[in-house]
Short mmCIF file of C-alpha atoms in Angstrom, two decimals:
data_model
loop_
_atom_site.label_atom_id
_atom_site.label_comp_id
_atom_site.label_asym_id
_atom_site.label_seq_id
_atom_site.Cartn_x
_atom_site.Cartn_y
_atom_site.Cartn_z
CA UNK A 69 16.72 133.06 -90.86
CA UNK A 70 14.51 133.78 -93.87
CA UNK A 71 10.73 132.79 -94.00
CA UNK A 72 11.60 130.29 -96.86
CA UNK A 73 14.26 128.44 -94.78
CA UNK A 74 11.85 128.40 -91.91
CA UNK A 75 8.99 126.94 -93.93
CA UNK A 76 11.40 124.23 -95.50
CA UNK A 77 12.49 123.11 -91.90
CA UNK A 78 8.99 122.81 -90.92
CA UNK A 79 8.07 120.72 -93.94
CA UNK A 80 11.05 118.36 -93.23
CA UNK A 81 10.08 118.10 -89.54
CA UNK A 82 6.63 117.18 -90.55
CA UNK A 83 7.84 114.68 -93.20
CA UNK A 84 10.11 113.07 -90.71
CA UNK A 85 7.39 112.97 -88.10
CA UNK A 86 5.06 111.19 -90.69
CA UNK A 87 7.59 108.65 -91.84
CA UNK A 88 8.90 107.73 -88.31
CA UNK A 89 5.69 105.95 -87.09
CA UNK A 90 5.06 104.49 -90.40
CA UNK A 91 8.60 103.07 -90.76
CA UNK A 92 8.31 101.83 -87.09
CA UNK A 93 5.02 100.11 -87.96
CA UNK A 94 6.35 98.51 -91.10
CA UNK A 95 9.44 97.20 -89.02
CA UNK A 96 7.19 96.03 -86.32
CA UNK A 97 4.89 94.25 -88.75
CA UNK A 98 7.87 92.43 -90.31
CA UNK A 99 9.19 91.41 -86.97
CA UNK A 100 5.83 90.02 -85.79
CA UNK A 101 5.43 87.93 -88.97
CA UNK A 102 9.01 86.63 -88.68
CA UNK A 103 8.15 85.78 -84.84
CA UNK A 104 4.94 83.81 -85.96
CA UNK A 105 6.80 81.54 -88.15
CA UNK A 106 6.83 77.73 -87.17
CA UNK A 107 10.39 76.24 -87.23
CA UNK A 108 9.45 72.65 -88.45
CA UNK A 109 7.66 73.84 -91.38
CA UNK A 110 10.31 76.33 -92.17
CA UNK A 111 13.02 73.68 -91.98
CA UNK A 112 11.12 70.99 -93.84
CA UNK A 113 10.13 73.27 -96.94
CA UNK A 114 13.69 74.41 -97.05
CA UNK A 115 14.52 70.90 -97.87
CA UNK A 116 12.32 70.79 -100.78
CA UNK A 117 14.80 72.56 -102.96
CA UNK A 118 17.12 69.33 -102.97
CA UNK A 119 16.07 67.37 -106.13
CA UNK A 120 19.13 65.05 -105.99
CA UNK A 121 19.93 62.09 -103.75
CA UNK A 122 21.79 62.90 -100.66
CA UNK A 123 23.39 60.93 -97.74
CA UNK A 124 23.27 57.73 -99.85
CA UNK A 125 19.60 57.60 -99.90
CA UNK A 126 18.03 55.69 -102.97
CA UNK A 127 15.62 58.50 -103.87
CA UNK A 128 15.64 62.27 -104.25
CA UNK A 129 16.14 64.01 -100.88
CA UNK A 130 12.91 66.24 -101.34
CA UNK A 131 10.89 63.16 -101.62
CA UNK A 132 12.15 62.19 -98.11
CA UNK A 133 11.22 65.65 -96.96
CA UNK A 134 7.75 65.28 -98.37
CA UNK A 135 7.38 62.13 -96.13
CA UNK A 136 8.52 64.21 -93.28
CA UNK A 137 5.83 66.95 -93.96
CA UNK A 138 3.09 64.33 -94.28
CA UNK A 139 4.24 62.73 -90.82
CA UNK A 140 4.22 66.36 -89.22
CA UNK A 141 0.78 67.01 -90.64
CA UNK A 142 -0.60 63.77 -89.19
CA UNK A 143 -0.01 65.07 -85.73
CA UNK A 144 -1.85 68.34 -86.32
CA UNK A 145 -5.64 68.98 -86.55
CA UNK A 146 -7.23 70.18 -89.84
CA UNK A 147 -7.73 74.04 -89.56
CA UNK A 148 -10.47 74.10 -92.29
CA UNK A 149 -13.29 71.68 -93.17
CA UNK A 150 -13.01 70.99 -97.04
CA UNK A 151 -16.69 70.06 -97.24
CA UNK A 152 -17.49 69.41 -100.99
CA UNK A 153 -13.98 70.14 -101.98
CA UNK A 154 -13.16 66.69 -100.66
CA UNK A 155 -14.42 65.34 -103.97
CA UNK A 156 -10.78 65.89 -104.99
CA UNK A 157 -9.93 62.77 -102.84
CA UNK A 158 -11.91 60.23 -104.86
CA UNK A 159 -10.94 61.75 -108.18
CA UNK A 160 -7.17 61.28 -107.18
CA UNK A 161 -7.74 57.81 -106.01
CA UNK A 162 -9.55 56.74 -109.16
CA UNK A 163 -6.90 58.51 -111.32
CA UNK A 164 -4.09 56.81 -109.51
CA UNK A 165 -5.83 53.37 -109.54
CA UNK A 166 -6.56 53.78 -113.24
CA UNK A 167 -3.01 54.58 -114.27
CA UNK A 168 -1.59 51.91 -111.87
CA UNK A 169 -3.78 49.30 -113.60
CA UNK A 170 -2.78 50.35 -117.02
CA UNK A 171 0.79 50.29 -116.03
CA UNK A 172 0.56 46.90 -114.51
CA UNK A 173 -0.79 45.16 -117.66
CA UNK A 174 1.21 47.13 -120.21
CA UNK A 175 4.18 45.69 -122.06
CA UNK A 176 7.10 48.04 -121.11
CA UNK A 177 9.24 49.28 -123.87
CA UNK A 178 13.12 48.70 -123.75
CA UNK A 179 13.95 51.87 -121.98
CA UNK A 180 10.83 52.47 -119.87
CA UNK A 181 11.24 53.75 -116.39
CA UNK A 182 10.07 51.69 -113.41
CA UNK A 183 6.41 52.18 -113.25
CA UNK A 184 6.10 51.17 -109.66
CA UNK A 185 8.51 53.66 -108.23
CA UNK A 186 6.82 56.29 -110.27
CA UNK A 187 3.31 55.22 -108.96
CA UNK A 188 4.66 55.45 -105.46
CA UNK A 189 5.81 59.04 -106.08
CA UNK A 190 2.49 60.10 -107.57
CA UNK A 191 0.64 58.62 -104.52
CA UNK A 192 2.93 60.57 -102.17
CA UNK A 193 2.27 63.53 -104.18
CA UNK A 194 -1.53 63.09 -103.82
CA UNK A 195 -1.23 62.54 -99.95
CA UNK A 196 0.93 65.58 -99.61
CA UNK A 197 -1.64 67.50 -101.44
CA UNK A 198 -4.51 66.50 -99.25
CA UNK A 199 -2.79 67.07 -95.86
CA UNK A 200 -1.77 70.58 -97.10
CA UNK A 201 -5.05 71.58 -98.32
CA UNK A 202 -6.63 70.88 -94.82
CA UNK A 203 -4.39 73.44 -93.21
CA UNK A 204 -2.52 71.09 -91.10
CA UNK A 205 0.65 72.65 -92.13
CA UNK A 206 1.24 76.45 -91.71
CA UNK A 207 1.57 77.74 -95.19
CA UNK A 208 3.32 80.92 -94.23
CA UNK A 209 6.05 79.24 -92.44
CA UNK A 210 6.35 76.67 -95.38
CA UNK A 211 6.59 79.21 -97.98
CA UNK A 212 9.00 81.17 -96.00
CA UNK A 213 11.15 78.02 -95.74
CA UNK A 214 10.85 77.68 -99.52
CA UNK A 215 11.92 81.39 -100.06
CA UNK A 216 14.93 80.96 -97.77
CA UNK A 217 15.78 77.72 -99.64
CA UNK A 218 15.66 79.34 -103.15
CA UNK A 219 17.70 82.07 -101.91
CA UNK A 220 20.27 79.70 -100.34
CA UNK A 221 20.24 77.83 -103.70
CA UNK A 222 21.15 80.98 -105.67
CA UNK A 223 23.96 82.01 -103.20
CA UNK A 224 25.28 78.55 -103.16
CA UNK A 225 25.27 78.36 -106.83
CA UNK A 226 27.16 81.59 -107.26
CA UNK A 227 29.40 80.70 -104.40
CA UNK A 228 30.58 77.74 -106.30
CA UNK A 229 29.38 75.00 -103.95
CA UNK A 230 26.10 73.97 -105.61
CA UNK A 231 25.88 72.06 -108.88
CA UNK A 232 26.31 74.06 -112.16
CA UNK A 233 25.11 71.75 -114.85
CA UNK A 234 24.27 74.11 -117.57
CA UNK A 235 27.18 76.42 -118.31
CA UNK A 236 26.56 79.18 -115.88
CA UNK A 237 22.49 79.26 -115.94
CA UNK A 238 21.15 79.03 -112.40
CA UNK A 239 20.29 75.40 -111.50
CA UNK A 240 22.12 74.57 -108.28
CA UNK A 241 20.38 71.93 -105.88
CA UNK A 242 17.56 71.76 -108.32
CA UNK A 243 20.06 70.10 -110.75
CA UNK A 244 18.21 71.28 -113.89
CA UNK A 245 17.76 74.92 -115.04
CA UNK A 246 14.22 74.29 -116.35
CA UNK A 247 13.10 72.62 -112.90
CA UNK A 248 14.86 75.69 -111.19
CA UNK A 249 13.10 77.97 -113.40
CA UNK A 250 9.71 76.30 -112.79
CA UNK A 251 10.24 76.22 -108.89
CA UNK A 252 11.34 79.97 -108.75
CA UNK A 253 8.27 80.99 -110.82
CA UNK A 254 5.69 78.82 -109.27
CA UNK A 255 6.87 79.14 -105.63
CA UNK A 256 7.33 82.77 -106.17
CA UNK A 257 3.86 83.62 -107.36
CA UNK A 258 2.57 81.39 -104.51
CA UNK A 259 4.52 83.50 -101.86
CA UNK A 260 2.56 86.47 -102.95
CA UNK A 261 -0.37 84.97 -100.98
CA UNK A 262 1.34 85.35 -97.76
CA UNK A 263 3.08 88.70 -98.23
CA UNK A 264 0.95 91.63 -96.93
CA UNK A 265 2.76 94.78 -97.44
CA UNK A 266 2.75 96.10 -100.93
CA UNK A 267 6.47 97.24 -100.88
CA UNK A 268 7.37 93.72 -99.95
CA UNK A 269 5.28 92.04 -102.67
CA UNK A 270 6.98 94.44 -105.34
CA UNK A 271 10.46 93.53 -103.87
CA UNK A 272 9.47 89.85 -103.96
CA UNK A 273 8.39 90.14 -107.67
CA UNK A 274 11.62 91.87 -108.73
CA UNK A 275 13.87 89.29 -106.78
CA UNK A 276 12.08 86.30 -108.15
CA UNK A 277 12.13 87.94 -111.58
CA UNK A 278 15.97 88.24 -111.41
CA UNK A 279 16.26 84.64 -110.17
CA UNK A 280 14.06 83.22 -113.05
CA UNK A 281 16.04 85.22 -115.64
CA UNK A 282 19.18 83.71 -114.37
CA UNK A 283 17.85 80.21 -114.87
CA UNK A 284 17.71 81.03 -118.71
CA UNK A 285 14.41 79.15 -118.94
CA UNK A 286 12.30 81.19 -121.50
CA UNK A 287 9.16 79.32 -120.56
CA UNK A 288 9.54 79.98 -116.87
CA UNK A 289 10.17 83.75 -117.65
CA UNK A 290 6.91 83.92 -119.66
CA UNK A 291 4.94 81.85 -116.98
CA UNK A 292 6.16 84.34 -114.21
CA UNK A 293 5.18 87.18 -116.24
CA UNK A 294 1.77 85.76 -116.93
CA UNK A 295 1.14 84.89 -113.33
CA UNK A 296 2.10 88.39 -112.08
CA UNK A 297 -0.04 89.85 -114.92
CA UNK A 298 -2.83 87.72 -113.52
CA UNK A 299 -2.60 89.10 -109.98
CA UNK A 300 -2.46 92.58 -111.19
CA UNK A 301 -5.47 92.43 -113.62
CA UNK A 302 -7.81 89.45 -112.58
CA UNK A 303 -9.13 91.08 -109.42
CA UNK A 304 -10.40 93.92 -111.42
CA UNK A 305 -12.25 91.75 -113.92
CA UNK A 306 -15.57 89.75 -114.08
CA UNK A 307 -15.68 86.09 -114.80
CA UNK A 308 -16.13 86.80 -118.62
CA UNK A 309 -12.96 89.22 -118.32
CA UNK A 310 -10.88 86.66 -116.59
CA UNK A 311 -11.82 84.22 -119.33
CA UNK A 312 -10.71 86.80 -121.96
CA UNK A 313 -7.62 87.55 -120.06
CA UNK A 314 -6.75 83.72 -120.05
CA UNK A 315 -7.19 83.78 -123.73
CA UNK A 316 -4.87 86.65 -124.22
CA UNK A 317 -2.18 85.07 -122.06
CA UNK A 318 -2.52 81.89 -124.07
CA UNK A 319 -2.09 83.66 -127.47
CA UNK A 320 0.64 85.95 -126.18
CA UNK A 321 2.71 83.17 -124.83
CA UNK A 322 2.40 81.20 -128.11
CA UNK A 323 3.22 84.21 -130.03
CA UNK A 324 6.31 85.00 -128.00
CA UNK A 325 7.49 81.56 -127.96
CA UNK A 326 7.14 81.36 -131.83
CA UNK A 327 8.56 84.78 -132.77
CA UNK A 328 10.91 85.96 -130.14
CA UNK A 329 12.41 82.83 -128.76
CA UNK A 330 15.90 83.36 -130.25
CA UNK A 331 16.54 87.06 -129.86
CA UNK A 332 18.97 88.93 -127.58
CA UNK A 333 20.53 86.83 -125.04
CA UNK A 334 18.75 83.68 -126.31
CA UNK A 335 20.07 83.97 -129.73
CA UNK A 336 22.47 81.04 -129.36
CA UNK A 337 19.50 78.61 -128.54
CA UNK A 338 19.05 77.34 -132.27
CA UNK A 339 20.72 73.98 -131.66
CA UNK A 340 18.91 73.26 -128.47
CA UNK A 341 15.65 74.40 -130.12
CA UNK A 342 16.40 71.97 -133.12
CA UNK A 343 16.62 69.15 -130.40
CA UNK A 344 13.67 70.08 -128.66
CA UNK A 345 11.68 70.09 -132.10
CA UNK A 346 12.98 66.47 -132.70
CA UNK A 347 11.83 65.41 -129.30
CA UNK A 348 8.44 66.90 -129.65
CA UNK A 349 7.98 65.38 -133.11
CA UNK A 350 8.88 62.02 -131.72
CA UNK A 351 6.69 62.58 -128.81
CA UNK A 352 3.69 63.18 -131.10
CA UNK A 353 4.23 59.83 -132.65
CA UNK A 354 4.34 58.05 -129.23
CA UNK A 355 1.13 60.02 -128.27
CA UNK A 356 -0.52 58.60 -131.36
CA UNK A 357 0.69 55.12 -130.70
CA UNK A 358 -0.29 55.18 -127.14
CA UNK A 359 -4.01 55.32 -128.18
CA UNK A 360 -6.74 56.45 -125.88
CA UNK A 361 -5.75 54.60 -122.74
CA UNK A 362 -2.19 55.22 -122.61
CA UNK A 363 0.98 52.82 -122.61
CA UNK A 364 1.62 53.16 -118.76
CA UNK A 365 3.94 54.95 -116.45
CA UNK A 366 7.57 55.43 -117.48
CA UNK A 367 6.92 55.48 -121.11
CA UNK A 368 7.25 59.29 -121.71
CA UNK A 369 10.59 59.27 -123.51
CA UNK A 370 12.12 58.90 -126.84
CA UNK A 371 15.29 57.44 -128.47
CA UNK A 372 16.71 58.35 -131.84
CA UNK A 373 18.13 56.05 -134.42
CA UNK A 374 21.37 58.24 -134.79
CA UNK A 375 22.10 57.86 -131.04
CA UNK A 376 20.37 54.69 -129.76
CA UNK A 377 21.71 54.63 -126.44
CA UNK A 378 20.46 58.01 -125.37
CA UNK A 379 17.20 58.50 -123.79
CA UNK A 380 15.34 61.84 -124.06
CA UNK A 381 12.46 62.78 -121.78
CA UNK A 382 9.40 64.59 -123.06
CA UNK A 383 9.38 68.38 -122.88
CA UNK A 384 5.49 68.57 -122.94
CA UNK A 385 3.78 67.63 -119.77
CA UNK A 386 0.40 67.16 -121.46
CA UNK A 387 1.99 64.71 -123.94
CA UNK A 388 3.51 62.89 -120.97
CA UNK A 389 0.13 62.34 -119.36
CA UNK A 390 -1.38 61.30 -122.63
CA UNK A 391 1.38 58.67 -123.25
CA UNK A 392 1.25 57.27 -119.77
CA UNK A 393 -2.37 57.28 -118.98
CA UNK A 394 -4.18 58.36 -122.13
CA UNK A 395 -7.08 60.81 -122.16
CA UNK A 396 -8.71 59.54 -119.00
CA UNK A 397 -5.61 60.31 -117.02
CA UNK A 398 -5.05 63.75 -118.57
CA UNK A 399 -8.70 64.81 -118.09
CA UNK A 400 -8.60 63.71 -114.37
CA UNK A 401 -5.35 65.82 -113.83
CA UNK A 402 -6.61 68.76 -115.82
CA UNK A 403 -10.18 68.61 -114.38
CA UNK A 404 -8.75 68.79 -110.84
CA UNK A 405 -6.48 71.70 -111.89
CA UNK A 406 -9.28 73.59 -113.43
CA UNK A 407 -12.22 72.92 -110.99
CA UNK A 408 -10.30 73.25 -107.69
CA UNK A 409 -7.58 75.71 -108.52
CA UNK A 410 -8.58 77.72 -111.56
CA UNK A 411 -12.20 77.93 -110.70
CA UNK A 412 -13.23 79.57 -113.72
CA UNK A 413 -16.74 80.32 -112.82
CA UNK A 414 -16.42 81.68 -109.27
CA UNK A 415 -17.42 85.40 -109.29
CA UNK A 416 -16.01 86.77 -105.96
CA UNK A 417 -12.55 85.87 -105.26
CA UNK A 418 -10.27 86.68 -102.18
CA UNK A 419 -6.54 87.94 -102.69
CA UNK A 420 -5.37 84.36 -101.88
CA UNK A 421 -7.62 82.88 -104.37
CA UNK A 422 -6.54 85.24 -107.14
CA UNK A 423 -2.76 84.19 -106.29
CA UNK A 424 -3.81 80.53 -106.49
CA UNK A 425 -5.25 81.17 -109.67
CA UNK A 426 -2.12 83.00 -110.90
CA UNK A 427 -0.02 80.21 -109.55
CA UNK A 428 -2.09 77.78 -111.69
CA UNK A 429 -1.68 79.77 -114.75
CA UNK A 430 2.01 79.69 -114.05
CA UNK A 431 2.03 75.97 -113.59
CA UNK A 432 0.04 75.34 -116.83
CA UNK A 433 2.40 77.52 -118.90
CA UNK A 434 5.33 75.45 -117.43
CA UNK A 435 3.76 72.33 -118.25
CA UNK A 436 3.78 73.21 -122.15
CA UNK A 437 7.49 73.24 -122.31
CA UNK A 438 9.38 72.15 -119.14
CA UNK A 439 8.87 68.40 -119.17
CA UNK A 440 7.15 66.70 -116.02
CA UNK A 441 5.20 69.38 -114.28
CA UNK A 442 1.70 68.10 -113.84
CA UNK A 443 1.25 65.93 -110.65
CA UNK A 444 4.45 67.15 -109.25
CA UNK A 445 5.51 68.72 -105.97
CA UNK A 446 4.91 72.12 -107.42
CA UNK A 447 1.50 71.22 -108.92
CA UNK A 448 0.38 69.71 -105.66
CA UNK A 449 1.30 72.78 -103.62
CA UNK A 450 -0.69 74.98 -105.88
CA UNK A 451 -3.71 72.82 -105.80
CA UNK A 452 -3.43 72.56 -102.13
CA UNK A 453 -3.16 76.29 -101.47
CA UNK A 454 -5.93 76.87 -103.79
CA UNK A 455 -8.19 74.41 -101.89
CA UNK A 456 -7.21 75.94 -98.48
CA UNK A 457 -7.90 79.50 -99.81
CA UNK A 458 -11.27 78.70 -101.12
CA UNK A 459 -12.22 76.86 -97.76
CA UNK A 460 -11.07 79.90 -95.59
CA UNK A 461 -13.01 82.25 -97.92
CA UNK A 462 -16.11 80.27 -97.59
CA UNK A 463 -15.68 80.05 -93.74
CA UNK A 464 -14.95 83.81 -93.63
CA UNK A 465 -18.30 84.56 -95.81
CA UNK A 466 -20.36 82.30 -93.64
CA UNK A 467 -19.13 83.84 -90.38
CA UNK A 468 -19.84 87.32 -91.80
CA UNK A 469 -23.49 86.34 -92.70
CA UNK A 470 -24.17 84.79 -89.30
CA UNK A 471 -22.84 87.87 -87.36
CA UNK A 472 -24.78 90.29 -89.72
CA UNK A 473 -27.68 92.46 -88.20
CA UNK A 474 -30.08 90.58 -90.45
CA UNK A 475 -28.95 87.18 -88.87
CA UNK A 476 -29.25 88.59 -85.33
CA UNK A 477 -32.85 89.73 -85.91
CA UNK A 478 -33.91 86.36 -87.29
#
């Protein structure tokens, strides 16, 4: 045996010896993480993917699941004290009371949706937000359930037993490709908050990227890219740097949407983009007519003279908020989003807080072109995780200060 052969064998043995324990450690880590998952959260959050009505129920199945999550949370103790973060509660109550009052005294238009039913859904969303923010529900298990649900939706779609409403674009049980794109993008980014291993995070980003691409939702693709970019870059930046990054993202997304929206695989979107432009133009007219205080819930739709029997919902969630509740409602919703989720003036941020920021960026981009996004299930989950992450980071900081040598000598 030559010296070179012997040396190669020694190198291989050393590599195998090094890889073995590491692989065993990774496997044990994954097994331990799976073993800690809570079945109730896993099952309930799995059910959130079903946007349509099921089992003869008069409302979407995921709203029934939201009630189930709230009832489960009531039986649990809060894991964190929100402290001053509880300011979000009166803000949400004031906002809902205001928009309910506006809707009650408004004169509904011909095709307006039932404002009472919509108000109940908004109130349900607000309650869900608060019980989640206090840590009554295990986020790791919940997000795992969402992940399993989203994978199941994709397999069911391509297996032929989930709805296909958009000519091959991934929609499935979300029933709308844009809703599917938003859900995959927002929930996918949020899941990065509970995935510890770097290789697992990379694998998750690649998988979610493929699924979002399959929805054909250009806005969701851009939103996911912006969210992942935020996670990669924001942790290395100061407060000013994060502000500049946000500006770059806004300009970049706007530029891409304007110049590259109909190239490559999206070259056949001219007809749908023309319709979107007509809806946007009609939406602007309704925003103007709604005035400062809005026209009430259920009014975010347009009807064209050449097709008077067809109702088209707004594509812009900001316009929806302005038409339904005017500037007070929009400012409350955006204020809650910016102050409690984006936290634009906070210097030190944990990894979970950075991910919550990224999910907020993803959500705000989706709200620009994907219809009803603000004050939805996706929005509520983002705000809740942001509040929880901040409370955890604050408690961790206080604990470190109290156990420091300086504190012990005082």
